[in-house]
């Protein structure tokens, strides 16, 4: 199962947020609670609508918390020259179910359900 903590790990991995993962998680939880917009845990059986609703809620909260301005971490800035859409996707990597973050449809990195394996995928796959 993937919850808000997994989304937070991915956001902190690819963006220069200025927060620890726990700090960002607390802010996201508070914002989503105030908006009454829960992020429901994802499993392998979750529908695409469920994934899309979580994506919209998380990205809306993240954008508001960051004041509409975020920067990619330097390793991603060197690879991505133009970024239009950021979203999340369930995927399987090396036989393990993961939650990934995509830039314009290209997976940038992923985290396993344990939350301990944040992996950057092949740099050639993230070039735009």
mmCIF file of C-alpha atoms in Angstrom:
data_model
loop_
_atom_site.group_PDB
_atom_site.id
_atom_site.type_symbol
_atom_site.label_atom_id
_atom_site.label_comp_id
_atom_site.label_asym_id
_atom_site.label_seq_id
_atom_site.Cartn_x
_atom_site.Cartn_y
_atom_site.Cartn_z
ATOM 1 C CA UNK A 1 0.000 0.000 0.000
ATOM 2 C CA UNK A 2 1.159 3.499 -0.827
ATOM 3 C CA UNK A 3 0.105 6.446 1.298
ATOM 4 C CA UNK A 4 0.849 10.136 1.603
ATOM 5 C CA UNK A 5 4.318 9.388 3.022
ATOM 6 C CA UNK A 6 5.298 7.719 -0.285
ATOM 7 C CA UNK A 7 4.140 10.742 -2.279
ATOM 8 C CA UNK A 8 6.131 12.972 0.074
ATOM 9 C CA UNK A 9 9.293 10.919 -0.357
ATOM 10 C CA UNK A 10 9.028 11.243 -4.136
ATOM 11 C CA UNK A 11 8.298 14.983 -4.045
ATOM 12 C CA UNK A 12 11.264 15.592 -1.750
ATOM 13 C CA UNK A 13 13.461 13.418 -3.976
ATOM 14 C CA UNK A 14 12.816 15.361 -7.175
ATOM 15 C CA UNK A 15 12.073 18.885 -5.916
ATOM 16 C CA UNK A 16 14.120 21.269 -3.808
ATOM 17 C CA UNK A 17 11.437 21.816 -1.164
ATOM 18 C CA UNK A 18 13.519 23.091 1.739
ATOM 19 C CA UNK A 19 11.692 20.646 4.041
ATOM 20 C CA UNK A 20 12.577 17.278 5.475
ATOM 21 C CA UNK A 21 10.273 14.482 4.355
ATOM 22 C CA UNK A 22 8.594 14.524 7.783
ATOM 23 C CA UNK A 23 8.181 18.308 7.665
ATOM 24 C CA UNK A 24 6.667 18.224 4.197
ATOM 25 C CA UNK A 25 4.437 15.311 5.182
ATOM 26 C CA UNK A 26 3.092 17.246 8.187
ATOM 27 C CA UNK A 27 2.311 20.270 6.006
ATOM 28 C CA UNK A 28 0.604 18.144 3.358
ATOM 29 C CA UNK A 29 -1.457 16.322 5.986
ATOM 30 C CA UNK A 30 -2.556 19.596 7.596
ATOM 31 C CA UNK A 31 -3.457 21.187 4.264
ATOM 32 C CA UNK A 32 -5.391 18.150 3.023
ATOM 33 C CA UNK A 33 -7.233 17.824 6.348
ATOM 34 C CA UNK A 34 -8.218 21.507 6.236
ATOM 35 C CA UNK A 35 -9.454 21.073 2.660
ATOM 36 C CA UNK A 36 -11.211 17.801 3.592
ATOM 37 C CA UNK A 37 -9.422 16.112 0.678
ATOM 38 C CA UNK A 38 -8.029 12.813 1.940
ATOM 39 C CA UNK A 39 -5.386 10.904 0.025
ATOM 40 C CA UNK A 40 -6.500 7.306 0.188
ATOM 41 C CA UNK A 41 -3.859 4.544 0.212
ATOM 42 C CA UNK A 42 -3.111 2.952 -3.155
ATOM 43 C CA UNK A 43 -2.806 -0.764 -3.706
ATOM 44 C CA UNK A 44 -2.260 -2.848 -6.816
ATOM 45 C CA UNK A 45 -6.059 -3.110 -7.097
ATOM 46 C CA UNK A 46 -6.710 0.656 -7.015
ATOM 47 C CA UNK A 47 -8.528 2.044 -10.026
ATOM 48 C CA UNK A 48 -7.067 4.624 -12.415
ATOM 49 C CA UNK A 49 -9.667 7.095 -11.104
ATOM 50 C CA UNK A 50 -8.359 6.546 -7.556
ATOM 51 C CA UNK A 51 -4.775 7.163 -8.783
ATOM 52 C CA UNK A 52 -5.857 10.322 -10.640
ATOM 53 C CA UNK A 53 -7.787 11.718 -7.658
ATOM 54 C CA UNK A 54 -4.802 11.160 -5.350
ATOM 55 C CA UNK A 55 -2.489 12.754 -7.910
ATOM 56 C CA UNK A 56 -4.672 15.857 -8.175
ATOM 57 C CA UNK A 57 -5.045 16.209 -4.402
ATOM 58 C CA UNK A 58 -1.337 15.764 -3.683
ATOM 59 C CA UNK A 59 -0.152 18.089 -6.453
ATOM 60 C CA UNK A 60 -2.706 20.767 -5.519
ATOM 61 C CA UNK A 61 -1.637 20.656 -1.862
ATOM 62 C CA UNK A 62 2.063 20.600 -2.775
ATOM 63 C CA UNK A 63 1.696 23.580 -5.118
ATOM 64 C CA UNK A 64 -0.165 25.593 -2.485
ATOM 65 C CA UNK A 65 2.328 24.743 0.276
ATOM 66 C CA UNK A 66 5.229 25.738 -1.963
ATOM 67 C CA UNK A 67 3.525 28.999 -2.952
ATOM 68 C CA UNK A 68 3.339 27.941 -6.594
ATOM 69 C CA UNK A 69 7.120 27.943 -6.998
ATOM 70 C CA UNK A 70 9.291 24.847 -6.948
ATOM 71 C CA UNK A 71 12.645 23.902 -8.413
ATOM 72 C CA UNK A 72 13.836 20.499 -9.469
ATOM 73 C CA UNK A 73 16.867 19.128 -7.651
ATOM 74 C CA UNK A 74 20.028 19.777 -9.633
ATOM 75 C CA UNK A 75 20.384 16.205 -10.954
ATOM 76 C CA UNK A 76 16.948 16.504 -12.570
ATOM 77 C CA UNK A 77 17.475 20.088 -13.776
ATOM 78 C CA UNK A 78 20.387 18.848 -15.872
ATOM 79 C CA UNK A 79 18.155 16.214 -17.501
ATOM 80 C CA UNK A 80 14.812 17.985 -17.861
ATOM 81 C CA UNK A 81 14.831 21.181 -19.855
ATOM 82 C CA UNK A 82 11.093 21.802 -20.078
ATOM 83 C CA UNK A 83 8.577 20.451 -17.581
ATOM 84 C CA UNK A 84 4.837 20.683 -18.104
ATOM 85 C CA UNK A 85 3.177 17.862 -16.166
ATOM 86 C CA UNK A 86 4.113 15.985 -13.010
ATOM 87 C CA UNK A 87 2.072 12.985 -11.909
ATOM 88 C CA UNK A 88 2.302 9.699 -10.050
ATOM 89 C CA UNK A 89 1.928 6.153 -11.330
ATOM 90 C CA UNK A 90 1.940 2.622 -9.964
ATOM 91 C CA UNK A 91 4.533 0.452 -11.678
ATOM 92 C CA UNK A 92 6.505 -2.734 -11.260
ATOM 93 C CA UNK A 93 10.300 -2.502 -11.180
ATOM 94 C CA UNK A 94 12.381 -5.675 -10.838
ATOM 95 C CA UNK A 95 9.241 -7.546 -9.767
ATOM 96 C CA UNK A 96 8.451 -5.055 -6.974
ATOM 97 C CA UNK A 97 5.341 -2.866 -6.982
ATOM 98 C CA UNK A 98 6.376 0.799 -6.744
ATOM 99 C CA UNK A 99 4.931 4.282 -6.788
ATOM 100 C CA UNK A 100 6.692 6.429 -9.350
ATOM 101 C CA UNK A 101 6.738 10.103 -10.188
ATOM 102 C CA UNK A 102 6.650 11.086 -13.864
ATOM 103 C CA UNK A 103 7.717 14.182 -15.725
ATOM 104 C CA UNK A 104 5.576 14.592 -18.855
ATOM 105 C CA UNK A 105 4.880 10.844 -18.918
ATOM 106 C CA UNK A 106 8.493 9.725 -18.290
ATOM 107 C CA UNK A 107 9.250 8.032 -14.960
ATOM 108 C CA UNK A 108 11.877 10.008 -13.035
ATOM 109 C CA UNK A 109 12.136 7.870 -9.880
ATOM 110 C CA UNK A 110 10.159 5.393 -7.807
ATOM 111 C CA UNK A 111 9.721 4.213 -4.237
ATOM 112 C CA UNK A 112 8.785 0.738 -3.007
ATOM 113 C CA UNK A 113 5.963 0.095 -0.569
ATOM 114 C CA UNK A 114 8.473 -0.017 2.301
ATOM 115 C CA UNK A 115 9.442 3.566 1.494
ATOM 116 C CA UNK A 116 13.118 2.759 1.745
ATOM 117 C CA UNK A 117 14.076 2.283 -1.891
ATOM 118 C CA UNK A 118 13.982 5.583 -3.720
ATOM 119 C CA UNK A 119 15.573 4.880 -7.065
ATOM 120 C CA UNK A 120 16.403 7.179 -9.908
ATOM 121 C CA UNK A 121 15.754 5.437 -13.185
ATOM 122 C CA UNK A 122 17.997 5.592 -16.228
ATOM 123 C CA UNK A 123 19.000 9.229 -16.946
ATOM 124 C CA UNK A 124 18.495 8.672 -20.666
ATOM 125 C CA UNK A 125 14.825 7.968 -19.994
ATOM 126 C CA UNK A 126 14.259 11.306 -18.278
ATOM 127 C CA UNK A 127 15.619 13.537 -21.030
ATOM 128 C CA UNK A 128 13.093 15.892 -22.615
#
